[in-house]
Amino acid sequence: MTDLAERILDWIQAAPFGAQPPDELALAVLARQIEATPTWRRLQPSLPGRLDPSTVRPWPVDLYKRAPAAAPMGGRIFSTSGTSGHQPGLVAYSVADMALMDAAIDRNAARHLFPDGPARTRILVLAPPPEARPQMIMAYGMARLIERFGLPGSRFYIGPDGLDAAALAADLASAVDEGTPVTLIGATFGFVQLADAWAAAGHRLALPPGSRVMDAGGNKGRARELSRSAFAALVEATFGVTPRWQTNLLGMTELGSQIYDHVVGDPDPRPVKRPPPWMRSWVVDPERLAPVADGAEGLLVHLDLANLDHPALVLTQDLGRRRGDGFEILGRAEGAEARGCSVALDEFAAAGLGA
Amino acid sequence: MSGGPLPDGWWLPPSFRPGPPPGGLVEPGWIEALVAHLRRAGETLRRTTTVDARIAALDAAAEHWLQRLGGEEPLVDVIAADTGLSPAMVRRCIEAEQTSSRGPDLAATLDAELGDRRALDGFQPQRRLRRQLRAVPPGLVLAVLPGNIPGLSHLPILRSLLLGSPVLAKAASGEPRYAAAYVASLAAFMPELAEAVAVVRWPRGADDVESRLAGLADAAIVFGRSETIAAWGARVPRDRPFVAHGHRVGLQLVDGAWVGRRRRVFDELALDVAMYDQAACLAPQRMLVRGSEAEAERVGRALAAALDRLHGRLPLGAGTLADVATRRRYRDELEWGEPAEARILADGPWGMVVLDRRRPWRPTCGRRTIAISAVPDWPSALAALADWRPWLQNAALAVPADDRRPLAEALAELGCTRICPPGAMPFPSMRWHHDGLPTLSAMVRYCDVEGAAETPLRGDWLNGGRSGG
């Protein structure tokens, strides 16, 4: 590892939660990346001493869709989801990126999802395993959680034919019988579909104490939209896991790190995401990219020191509201969501007419 | 089980006793009761009013709105805040929609589509065709209202009432208020009209409500995104009229040499781009300039100046967050891309003009952003426009007189449904075949009184005369 990678790794492993990435470290990472990228260099010929998205141009996530990423020696390629109207993008992770991502996953999970220590729960994942989806970063991360934190019997439940609902139901029932706490992990909309199906079948469970639920992504724009509190109530009604033992994860293929909104078991869960000390997030005005005032809405920009060899300052298409030193996700700012019956950029893209 | 204040943007028939559902939560049972009430109100409307009386009332309502807009109108500011349009633009939008809703236009449109509008009141003789014709309107119209243009939400309601049909309308989240205000205004001119309309809202994904309603309606008018139209199209039974207005796109065809430095033409082209802040399907997203790259650049700069001038009296609104984020995405695409392929020629608080050599041609991000491409000749440009066929709607021609007819013919073949001079793009008449459709006659069912093919009816058989020839 290079000195810079070592310094970042140290920071990820030891920085106190509540701290922010030092500007000096962040600017060193960005200077290296900007120097290596002609277009970024053209738009950002020099770096200021202070870091925010109005002074350093963030890398738009759409750029990953422009050109195929070349697999770095010994590294990995992950693919962004190609949701309706979107081409998938490819993000290359170097060896150093992978090591930093692993460290970020471990420290974040130890803090937010397993504050009571490893090997306390059986981890059941409503996602395909990494062998089936090697380019899905969520599958990689969940496998890492199973490896580092799961009890024997932890596993994935999505196969070539979709969710193996029977196996999941049987394993959950066994866990209840044994009194083994469970960590249920999955995409938010997957939980909604599962809970709806169980409700229709009159099926519900009370998982053993210490069980927890982590959902990733969100539900905005889905066929059935639910508020965060309605989602939490649905999960509690279906699995018997109270909101206090639920947490939501924001993860992006473009970022090696993730952002949780709650430490499970802590009282007063509030849907506010606070980045870990090696990340920083801003809610910015889309026009000028300047950070907005507390309570205001805008686009999310993330700085992630774990992104050493791919862009560390990223402009997302996620809309958020600033909440003190954290933020709340509001949904995606897709072209198709913009007001108007004028044809959306995304609709043209879906028809194969440009990105 | 019901009651409480009417939620914002709702209108319910004044005599609908259950009133709004508790908490504004629409459920299938409540919808069924409302549908039954509206059907009865529709029967009363058709029994007690003639089409000409309805036209007169709708014309009076249009006049009322045009006068209201001349003074203080609090609704304008509310809609401006909801939509991100400037108050001046909101006024202009409502004015444009009501100007096209005047009585003579309504009567002419009905006559053009039905042959004789009085066929809505009863059988009418069509002597040349040797028949009597009756146009039977739907007993209930389901309308999914547009939310992109303030004022446009009145259109599906107006179309339904014109025919004598009651309408249950779902207001759009983007602009939820105008429709209810419009229906409230109708009550002063013909209470039966306001009694035959409900404007309500429910959250996306309320499948039980939407499926029930789709099965109960006799016809549907749906404005919205492609997914919205597909979803309603799948729910509405195939034997019911389904008039859909989805995503569309417009363009401007400009002859660089012909347009020269005519300031008036550039002002008209700018109005086409700026009106509705480009959120309308009518709006141009791309300008094709016949001529060299230098010519296209000169035209682009003149257009930018005209947009800047227009911004002074018809300001670009702040936009919604999604609008501004979409512009950021488009702008990033240009700035992070290859400047030789596409570059921002000029931008400001008035919008953006882009010189774009990329193919295939794509729409822009809206918010008064137009992409300009130089084309060497019209045949090659039209060939490249084949990609736009699914969406092509409205085209303005700023070309020499001799080029207009051949271009119009070619554009019609390409799928264009409206062709006009610069400055007219945002202002279609009620007579326009909206998206190429006969929007009123598509909703009715005809009944013909006629004899055998070889022995047509003669005289007044329907009134007791003898048949046969």
Short mmCIF file of N, CA, C and O in Angstrom, two decimals, chain A residues 235-349:
data_model
loop_
_atom_site.label_atom_id
_atom_site.label_comp_id
_atom_site.label_asym_id
_atom_site.label_seq_id
_atom_site.Cartn_x
_atom_site.Cartn_y
_atom_site.Cartn_z
N VAL A 235 -42.31 -3.60 8.97
CA VAL A 235 -41.29 -4.58 9.37
C VAL A 235 -41.58 -5.10 10.77
O VAL A 235 -41.48 -6.31 11.03
N GLU A 236 -42.00 -4.21 11.66
CA GLU A 236 -42.31 -4.64 13.02
C GLU A 236 -43.50 -5.61 13.02
O GLU A 236 -43.47 -6.65 13.70
N ALA A 237 -44.52 -5.27 12.22
CA ALA A 237 -45.71 -6.13 12.19
C ALA A 237 -45.38 -7.50 11.59
O ALA A 237 -45.96 -8.51 11.99
N THR A 238 -44.44 -7.52 10.65
CA THR A 238 -44.17 -8.78 9.94
C THR A 238 -43.17 -9.65 10.70
O THR A 238 -43.33 -10.87 10.77
N PHE A 239 -42.14 -9.03 11.24
CA PHE A 239 -41.04 -9.82 11.82
C PHE A 239 -40.90 -9.62 13.34
O PHE A 239 -40.04 -10.25 13.96
N GLY A 240 -41.66 -8.71 13.89
CA GLY A 240 -41.56 -8.47 15.32
C GLY A 240 -40.28 -7.76 15.71
O GLY A 240 -39.84 -7.87 16.86
N VAL A 241 -39.68 -7.03 14.77
CA VAL A 241 -38.45 -6.28 15.08
C VAL A 241 -38.84 -4.81 15.20
O VAL A 241 -39.33 -4.21 14.24
N THR A 242 -38.64 -4.24 16.38
CA THR A 242 -39.09 -2.86 16.60
C THR A 242 -38.20 -1.88 15.84
O THR A 242 -37.06 -2.21 15.48
N PRO A 243 -38.70 -0.65 15.59
CA PRO A 243 -37.90 0.34 14.86
C PRO A 243 -36.52 0.57 15.49
O PRO A 243 -35.55 0.88 14.78
N ARG A 244 -36.44 0.42 16.79
CA ARG A 244 -35.16 0.62 17.47
C ARG A 244 -34.10 -0.35 16.97
O ARG A 244 -32.91 -0.06 17.00
N TRP A 245 -34.54 -1.51 16.48
CA TRP A 245 -33.60 -2.53 16.00
C TRP A 245 -33.57 -2.58 14.47
O TRP A 245 -33.18 -3.58 13.88
N GLN A 246 -33.97 -1.47 13.85
CA GLN A 246 -33.90 -1.40 12.39
C GLN A 246 -32.94 -0.29 11.99
O GLN A 246 -32.82 0.72 12.70
N THR A 247 -32.27 -0.48 10.88
CA THR A 247 -31.43 0.60 10.36
C THR A 247 -31.48 0.54 8.84
O THR A 247 -31.71 -0.51 8.25
N ASN A 248 -31.33 1.71 8.24
CA ASN A 248 -31.33 1.80 6.78
C ASN A 248 -29.93 2.15 6.31
O ASN A 248 -29.23 2.95 6.94
N LEU A 249 -29.53 1.55 5.22
CA LEU A 249 -28.18 1.74 4.70
C LEU A 249 -28.24 2.43 3.36
O LEU A 249 -29.02 2.03 2.48
N LEU A 250 -27.44 3.46 3.20
CA LEU A 250 -27.26 4.06 1.87
C LEU A 250 -25.94 3.54 1.32
O LEU A 250 -24.87 3.80 1.88
N GLY A 251 -26.03 2.80 0.25
CA GLY A 251 -24.82 2.33 -0.41
C GLY A 251 -24.91 2.64 -1.89
O GLY A 251 -25.99 2.66 -2.45
N MET A 252 -23.80 2.91 -2.49
CA MET A 252 -23.76 3.18 -3.93
C MET A 252 -22.58 2.43 -4.52
O MET A 252 -21.52 2.36 -3.89
N THR A 253 -22.77 1.93 -5.71
CA THR A 253 -21.67 1.23 -6.37
C THR A 253 -20.47 2.16 -6.53
O THR A 253 -19.32 1.71 -6.50
N GLU A 254 -20.75 3.43 -6.67
CA GLU A 254 -19.66 4.39 -6.90
C GLU A 254 -18.85 4.67 -5.63
O GLU A 254 -17.79 5.29 -5.71
N LEU A 255 -19.36 4.25 -4.47
CA LEU A 255 -18.68 4.54 -3.20
C LEU A 255 -18.27 3.25 -2.50
O LEU A 255 -19.06 2.31 -2.41
N GLY A 256 -17.05 3.24 -1.99
CA GLY A 256 -16.60 2.07 -1.24
C GLY A 256 -17.23 1.99 0.14
O GLY A 256 -17.26 0.92 0.74
N SER A 257 -17.72 3.10 0.64
CA SER A 257 -18.28 3.14 1.99
C SER A 257 -19.79 3.29 1.94
O SER A 257 -20.35 3.63 0.90
N GLN A 258 -20.40 3.06 3.09
CA GLN A 258 -21.85 3.16 3.18
C GLN A 258 -22.20 4.11 4.33
O GLN A 258 -21.36 4.41 5.17
N ILE A 259 -23.46 4.53 4.32
CA ILE A 259 -23.91 5.43 5.39
C ILE A 259 -25.17 4.83 6.02
O ILE A 259 -26.15 4.57 5.33
N TYR A 260 -25.09 4.61 7.34
CA TYR A 260 -26.24 4.09 8.08
C TYR A 260 -27.02 5.27 8.69
O TYR A 260 -26.47 6.35 8.87
N ASP A 261 -28.30 4.98 9.03
CA ASP A 261 -29.06 6.08 9.65
C ASP A 261 -29.29 5.86 11.14
O ASP A 261 -29.96 6.67 11.78
N HIS A 262 -28.73 4.77 11.71
CA HIS A 262 -29.09 4.48 13.09
C HIS A 262 -28.19 3.38 13.61
O HIS A 262 -27.83 2.47 12.88
N VAL A 263 -27.84 3.46 14.88
CA VAL A 263 -27.13 2.37 15.55
C VAL A 263 -28.20 1.47 16.16
O VAL A 263 -28.99 1.92 16.99
N VAL A 264 -28.26 0.20 15.71
CA VAL A 264 -29.36 -0.64 16.19
C VAL A 264 -29.28 -0.81 17.70
O VAL A 264 -28.19 -0.91 18.28
N GLY A 265 -30.44 -0.81 18.30
CA GLY A 265 -30.51 -0.92 19.75
C GLY A 265 -30.57 0.42 20.44
O GLY A 265 -31.06 0.52 21.57
N ASP A 266 -30.07 1.47 19.80
CA ASP A 266 -30.15 2.81 20.39
C ASP A 266 -31.60 3.27 20.41
O ASP A 266 -32.35 2.98 19.49
N PRO A 267 -31.99 4.00 21.45
CA PRO A 267 -33.35 4.53 21.45
C PRO A 267 -33.50 5.66 20.42
O PRO A 267 -32.51 6.13 19.86
N ASP A 268 -34.74 6.04 20.19
CA ASP A 268 -35.07 7.18 19.35
C ASP A 268 -34.45 7.10 17.95
O ASP A 268 -33.65 7.95 17.57
N PRO A 269 -34.79 6.08 17.20
CA PRO A 269 -34.28 6.03 15.83
C PRO A 269 -34.87 7.15 14.99
O PRO A 269 -36.09 7.32 14.96
N ARG A 270 -34.05 7.91 14.36
CA ARG A 270 -34.52 8.98 13.48
C ARG A 270 -33.90 8.78 12.11
O ARG A 270 -32.74 8.37 12.02
N PRO A 271 -34.65 9.03 11.06
CA PRO A 271 -34.13 8.74 9.73
C PRO A 271 -33.13 9.80 9.25
O PRO A 271 -33.33 10.47 8.26
N VAL A 272 -32.08 9.98 10.03
CA VAL A 272 -31.05 10.94 9.62
C VAL A 272 -29.75 10.18 9.40
O VAL A 272 -29.30 9.43 10.27
N LYS A 273 -29.18 10.38 8.24
CA LYS A 273 -27.93 9.69 7.95
C LYS A 273 -26.76 10.60 8.28
O LYS A 273 -26.72 11.76 7.87
N ARG A 274 -25.81 10.01 9.03
CA ARG A 274 -24.60 10.77 9.35
C ARG A 274 -23.42 9.98 8.81
O ARG A 274 -23.24 8.82 9.18
N PRO A 275 -22.65 10.59 7.94
CA PRO A 275 -21.55 9.83 7.34
C PRO A 275 -20.51 9.47 8.38
O PRO A 275 -20.32 10.18 9.37
N PRO A 276 -19.82 8.34 8.16
CA PRO A 276 -18.74 7.97 9.07
C PRO A 276 -17.57 8.94 8.92
O PRO A 276 -17.54 9.75 7.98
N PRO A 277 -16.58 8.88 9.83
CA PRO A 277 -15.55 9.93 9.85
C PRO A 277 -14.64 9.98 8.62
O PRO A 277 -13.92 10.95 8.45
N TRP A 278 -14.69 8.95 7.80
CA TRP A 278 -13.88 9.00 6.57
C TRP A 278 -14.72 9.45 5.36
O TRP A 278 -14.27 9.43 4.24
N MET A 279 -15.97 9.84 5.67
CA MET A 279 -16.84 10.37 4.61
C MET A 279 -17.35 11.74 5.01
O MET A 279 -17.41 12.07 6.19
N ARG A 280 -17.78 12.47 4.01
CA ARG A 280 -18.48 13.71 4.28
C ARG A 280 -19.58 13.86 3.23
O ARG A 280 -19.35 13.48 2.06
N SER A 281 -20.71 14.33 3.63
CA SER A 281 -21.81 14.50 2.67
C SER A 281 -22.31 15.93 2.72
O SER A 281 -22.35 16.55 3.79
N TRP A 282 -22.68 16.42 1.56
CA TRP A 282 -23.26 17.76 1.47
C TRP A 282 -24.60 17.66 0.73
O TRP A 282 -24.74 16.86 -0.19
N VAL A 283 -25.53 18.48 1.13
CA VAL A 283 -26.73 18.69 0.32
C VAL A 283 -26.50 20.02 -0.40
O VAL A 283 -26.26 21.04 0.26
N VAL A 284 -26.51 19.99 -1.74
CA VAL A 284 -26.13 21.20 -2.47
C VAL A 284 -27.25 21.68 -3.38
O VAL A 284 -28.08 20.89 -3.85
N ASP A 285 -27.22 22.95 -3.63
CA ASP A 285 -28.10 23.56 -4.63
C ASP A 285 -27.61 23.07 -6.01
O ASP A 285 -26.44 23.28 -6.34
N PRO A 286 -28.48 22.44 -6.79
CA PRO A 286 -28.01 21.86 -8.06
C PRO A 286 -27.45 22.89 -9.03
O PRO A 286 -26.62 22.57 -9.88
N GLU A 287 -27.90 24.11 -8.93
CA GLU A 287 -27.45 25.14 -9.88
C GLU A 287 -26.00 25.53 -9.64
O GLU A 287 -25.18 25.51 -10.53
N ARG A 288 -25.68 25.86 -8.38
CA ARG A 288 -24.34 26.38 -8.09
C ARG A 288 -23.49 25.38 -7.33
O ARG A 288 -22.31 25.63 -7.07
N LEU A 289 -24.06 24.27 -6.93
CA LEU A 289 -23.38 23.23 -6.16
C LEU A 289 -22.91 23.73 -4.79
O LEU A 289 -22.00 23.17 -4.19
N ALA A 290 -23.55 24.78 -4.32
CA ALA A 290 -23.20 25.31 -3.00
C ALA A 290 -24.03 24.60 -1.94
O ALA A 290 -25.22 24.33 -2.16
N PRO A 291 -23.44 24.29 -0.78
CA PRO A 291 -24.19 23.64 0.29
C PRO A 291 -25.41 24.48 0.69
O PRO A 291 -25.33 25.71 0.75
N VAL A 292 -26.52 23.78 0.96
CA VAL A 292 -27.75 24.50 1.32
C VAL A 292 -27.83 24.66 2.84
O VAL A 292 -27.07 24.03 3.58
N ALA A 293 -28.77 25.47 3.26
CA ALA A 293 -28.96 25.71 4.71
C ALA A 293 -29.63 24.49 5.35
O ALA A 293 -30.23 23.67 4.65
N ASP A 294 -29.53 24.41 6.63
CA ASP A 294 -30.17 23.32 7.37
C ASP A 294 -31.67 23.29 7.06
O ASP A 294 -32.33 24.33 7.07
N GLY A 295 -32.18 22.12 6.77
CA GLY A 295 -33.60 21.98 6.47
C GLY A 295 -33.93 22.11 5.00
O GLY A 295 -35.03 21.74 4.58
N ALA A 296 -32.99 22.62 4.20
CA ALA A 296 -33.27 22.82 2.78
C ALA A 296 -32.95 21.55 1.99
O ALA A 296 -32.26 20.65 2.46
N GLU A 297 -33.50 21.51 0.77
CA GLU A 297 -33.35 20.32 -0.07
C GLU A 297 -32.36 20.57 -1.20
O GLU A 297 -32.16 21.71 -1.61
N GLY A 298 -31.79 19.51 -1.70
CA GLY A 298 -30.87 19.64 -2.82
C GLY A 298 -30.35 18.28 -3.25
O GLY A 298 -30.91 17.25 -2.88
N LEU A 299 -29.29 18.30 -4.04
CA LEU A 299 -28.65 17.06 -4.48
C LEU A 299 -27.59 16.66 -3.47
O LEU A 299 -26.96 17.51 -2.84
N LEU A 300 -27.35 15.37 -3.36
CA LEU A 300 -26.34 14.88 -2.42
C LEU A 300 -24.99 14.75 -3.10
O LEU A 300 -24.89 14.23 -4.22
N VAL A 301 -23.98 15.23 -2.42
CA VAL A 301 -22.59 15.05 -2.84
C VAL A 301 -21.89 14.32 -1.70
O VAL A 301 -22.06 14.68 -0.53
N HIS A 302 -21.12 13.29 -2.05
CA HIS A 302 -20.38 12.56 -1.02
C HIS A 302 -18.89 12.61 -1.29
O HIS A 302 -18.46 12.48 -2.44
N LEU A 303 -18.16 12.75 -0.22
CA LEU A 303 -16.70 12.55 -0.25
C LEU A 303 -16.45 11.23 0.48
O LEU A 303 -16.94 11.04 1.60
N ASP A 304 -15.70 10.35 -0.16
CA ASP A 304 -15.40 9.06 0.47
C ASP A 304 -13.91 8.77 0.31
O ASP A 304 -13.43 8.50 -0.80
N LEU A 305 -13.20 8.83 1.45
CA LEU A 305 -11.75 8.59 1.38
C LEU A 305 -11.43 7.15 0.98
O LEU A 305 -10.31 6.87 0.55
N ALA A 306 -12.40 6.25 1.12
CA ALA A 306 -12.15 4.87 0.70
C ALA A 306 -12.01 4.75 -0.82
O ALA A 306 -11.54 3.75 -1.32
N ASN A 307 -12.45 5.79 -1.53
CA ASN A 307 -12.30 5.80 -2.99
C ASN A 307 -10.94 6.39 -3.34
O ASN A 307 -10.83 7.54 -3.75
N LEU A 308 -9.91 5.62 -3.18
CA LEU A 308 -8.58 6.17 -3.43
C LEU A 308 -8.27 6.23 -4.92
O LEU A 308 -7.71 7.21 -5.40
N ASP A 309 -8.65 5.18 -5.65
CA ASP A 309 -8.27 5.11 -7.06
C ASP A 309 -9.45 5.30 -8.01
O ASP A 309 -9.32 5.05 -9.21
N HIS A 310 -10.57 5.66 -7.50
CA HIS A 310 -11.67 6.12 -8.37
C HIS A 310 -12.31 7.31 -7.64
O HIS A 310 -12.12 7.49 -6.44
N PRO A 311 -13.04 8.16 -8.38
CA PRO A 311 -13.39 9.48 -7.85
C PRO A 311 -13.95 9.47 -6.42
O PRO A 311 -14.91 8.75 -6.12
N ALA A 312 -13.35 10.30 -5.59
CA ALA A 312 -13.71 10.33 -4.17
C ALA A 312 -14.77 11.38 -3.87
O ALA A 312 -15.40 11.32 -2.82
N LEU A 313 -14.96 12.33 -4.76
CA LEU A 313 -15.97 13.37 -4.55
C LEU A 313 -17.01 13.20 -5.65
O LEU A 313 -16.74 13.43 -6.83
N VAL A 314 -18.21 12.79 -5.26
CA VAL A 314 -19.19 12.30 -6.22
C VAL A 314 -20.48 13.10 -6.12
O VAL A 314 -21.05 13.23 -5.02
N LEU A 315 -20.94 13.59 -7.26
CA LEU A 315 -22.25 14.24 -7.34
C LEU A 315 -23.28 13.18 -7.72
O LEU A 315 -23.20 12.59 -8.80
N THR A 316 -24.24 12.94 -6.84
CA THR A 316 -25.22 11.88 -7.08
C THR A 316 -26.46 12.44 -7.76
O THR A 316 -26.59 13.66 -7.95
N GLN A 317 -27.39 11.56 -8.08
CA GLN A 317 -28.71 11.97 -8.55
C GLN A 317 -29.75 11.79 -7.44
O GLN A 317 -30.94 11.71 -7.71
N ASP A 318 -29.26 11.73 -6.21
CA ASP A 318 -30.17 11.58 -5.07
C ASP A 318 -30.53 12.95 -4.51
O ASP A 318 -29.65 13.80 -4.31
N LEU A 319 -31.82 13.11 -4.25
CA LEU A 319 -32.27 14.34 -3.60
C LEU A 319 -32.30 14.12 -2.09
O LEU A 319 -32.68 13.04 -1.63
N GLY A 320 -31.85 15.13 -1.36
CA GLY A 320 -31.84 14.98 0.09
C GLY A 320 -32.20 16.29 0.77
O GLY A 320 -32.30 17.35 0.14
N ARG A 321 -32.44 16.18 2.07
CA ARG A 321 -32.69 17.37 2.89
C ARG A 321 -31.64 17.40 3.97
O ARG A 321 -31.37 16.39 4.62
N ARG A 322 -31.03 18.55 4.13
CA ARG A 322 -29.99 18.66 5.17
C ARG A 322 -30.63 18.64 6.55
O ARG A 322 -31.60 19.36 6.80
N ARG A 323 -30.09 17.81 7.42
CA ARG A 323 -30.57 17.71 8.80
C ARG A 323 -29.37 17.84 9.72
O ARG A 323 -28.71 16.85 10.04
N GLY A 324 -29.08 19.07 10.11
CA GLY A 324 -27.93 19.31 11.00
C GLY A 324 -26.65 18.82 10.33
O GLY A 324 -26.33 19.23 9.22
N ASP A 325 -25.96 17.89 11.01
CA ASP A 325 -24.71 17.38 10.43
C ASP A 325 -24.97 16.12 9.61
O ASP A 325 -24.02 15.45 9.19
N GLY A 326 -26.23 15.82 9.37
CA GLY A 326 -26.56 14.67 8.53
C GLY A 326 -27.53 15.06 7.44
O GLY A 326 -27.67 16.25 7.10
N PHE A 327 -28.20 14.07 6.90
CA PHE A 327 -29.15 14.35 5.82
C PHE A 327 -30.20 13.26 5.79
O PHE A 327 -30.04 12.19 6.39
N GLU A 328 -31.24 13.56 5.05
CA GLU A 328 -32.35 12.63 4.87
C GLU A 328 -32.51 12.46 3.36
O GLU A 328 -32.45 13.44 2.63
N ILE A 329 -32.70 11.24 2.93
CA ILE A 329 -32.87 10.99 1.49
C ILE A 329 -34.32 11.22 1.09
O ILE A 329 -35.24 10.76 1.77
N LEU A 330 -34.53 11.92 -0.02
CA LEU A 330 -35.89 12.19 -0.48
C LEU A 330 -36.28 11.38 -1.71
O LEU A 330 -37.45 11.27 -2.03
N GLY A 331 -35.32 10.88 -2.43
CA GLY A 331 -35.64 10.13 -3.65
C GLY A 331 -34.63 10.44 -4.74
O GLY A 331 -33.61 11.09 -4.48
N ARG A 332 -34.94 10.00 -5.94
CA ARG A 332 -34.00 10.22 -7.02
C ARG A 332 -34.45 11.37 -7.91
O ARG A 332 -35.63 11.56 -8.14
N ALA A 333 -33.47 12.13 -8.38
CA ALA A 333 -33.76 13.25 -9.27
C ALA A 333 -33.59 12.80 -10.70
O ALA A 333 -32.65 13.18 -11.38
N GLU A 334 -34.50 11.95 -11.14
CA GLU A 334 -34.36 11.45 -12.50
C GLU A 334 -35.05 12.40 -13.46
O GLU A 334 -36.00 13.06 -13.12
N GLY A 335 -34.56 12.39 -14.69
CA GLY A 335 -35.16 13.25 -15.69
C GLY A 335 -36.65 12.99 -15.81
O GLY A 335 -37.44 13.90 -15.97
N ALA A 336 -36.99 11.72 -15.72
CA ALA A 336 -38.40 11.37 -15.88
C ALA A 336 -39.25 11.93 -14.75
O ALA A 336 -40.45 12.06 -14.88
N GLU A 337 -38.61 12.25 -13.64
CA GLU A 337 -39.36 12.79 -12.51
C GLU A 337 -39.59 14.29 -12.66
O GLU A 337 -40.42 14.86 -11.99
N ALA A 338 -38.80 14.90 -13.53
CA ALA A 338 -38.97 16.34 -13.68
C ALA A 338 -40.35 16.62 -14.26
O ALA A 338 -40.90 15.84 -15.00
N ARG A 339 -40.89 17.76 -13.87
CA ARG A 339 -42.22 18.12 -14.31
C ARG A 339 -42.23 18.29 -15.82
O ARG A 339 -41.29 18.78 -16.41
N GLY A 340 -43.29 17.84 -16.41
CA GLY A 340 -43.40 18.13 -17.82
C GLY A 340 -43.82 16.93 -18.63
O GLY A 340 -43.49 15.81 -18.31
N CYS A 341 -44.56 17.21 -19.72
CA CYS A 341 -44.90 16.11 -20.60
C CYS A 341 -43.95 16.10 -21.77
O CYS A 341 -44.03 15.29 -22.65
N SER A 342 -43.01 17.06 -21.77
CA SER A 342 -42.00 17.02 -22.78
C SER A 342 -41.18 15.77 -22.51
O SER A 342 -40.89 15.44 -21.38
N VAL A 343 -40.83 15.09 -23.58
CA VAL A 343 -40.22 13.78 -23.40
C VAL A 343 -38.95 13.88 -22.55
O VAL A 343 -38.17 14.81 -22.67
N ALA A 344 -38.79 12.91 -21.67
CA ALA A 344 -37.66 12.96 -20.74
C ALA A 344 -36.41 12.39 -21.39
O ALA A 344 -36.47 11.53 -22.25
N LEU A 345 -35.29 12.90 -20.95
CA LEU A 345 -34.00 12.40 -21.43
C LEU A 345 -33.92 10.89 -21.23
O LEU A 345 -33.43 10.16 -22.08
N ASP A 346 -34.42 10.44 -20.09
CA ASP A 346 -34.32 9.02 -19.77
C ASP A 346 -35.11 8.16 -20.74
O ASP A 346 -34.77 7.04 -21.02
N GLU A 347 -36.21 8.72 -21.23
CA GLU A 347 -37.03 7.93 -22.13
C GLU A 347 -36.31 7.74 -23.46
O GLU A 347 -36.38 6.68 -24.08
N PHE A 348 -35.59 8.76 -23.89
CA PHE A 348 -34.78 8.63 -25.10
C PHE A 348 -33.67 7.61 -24.87
O PHE A 348 -33.37 6.79 -25.71
N ALA A 349 -33.07 7.71 -23.69
CA ALA A 349 -31.97 6.79 -23.39
C ALA A 349 -32.49 5.35 -23.38
O ALA A 349 -31.84 4.44 -23.90
#
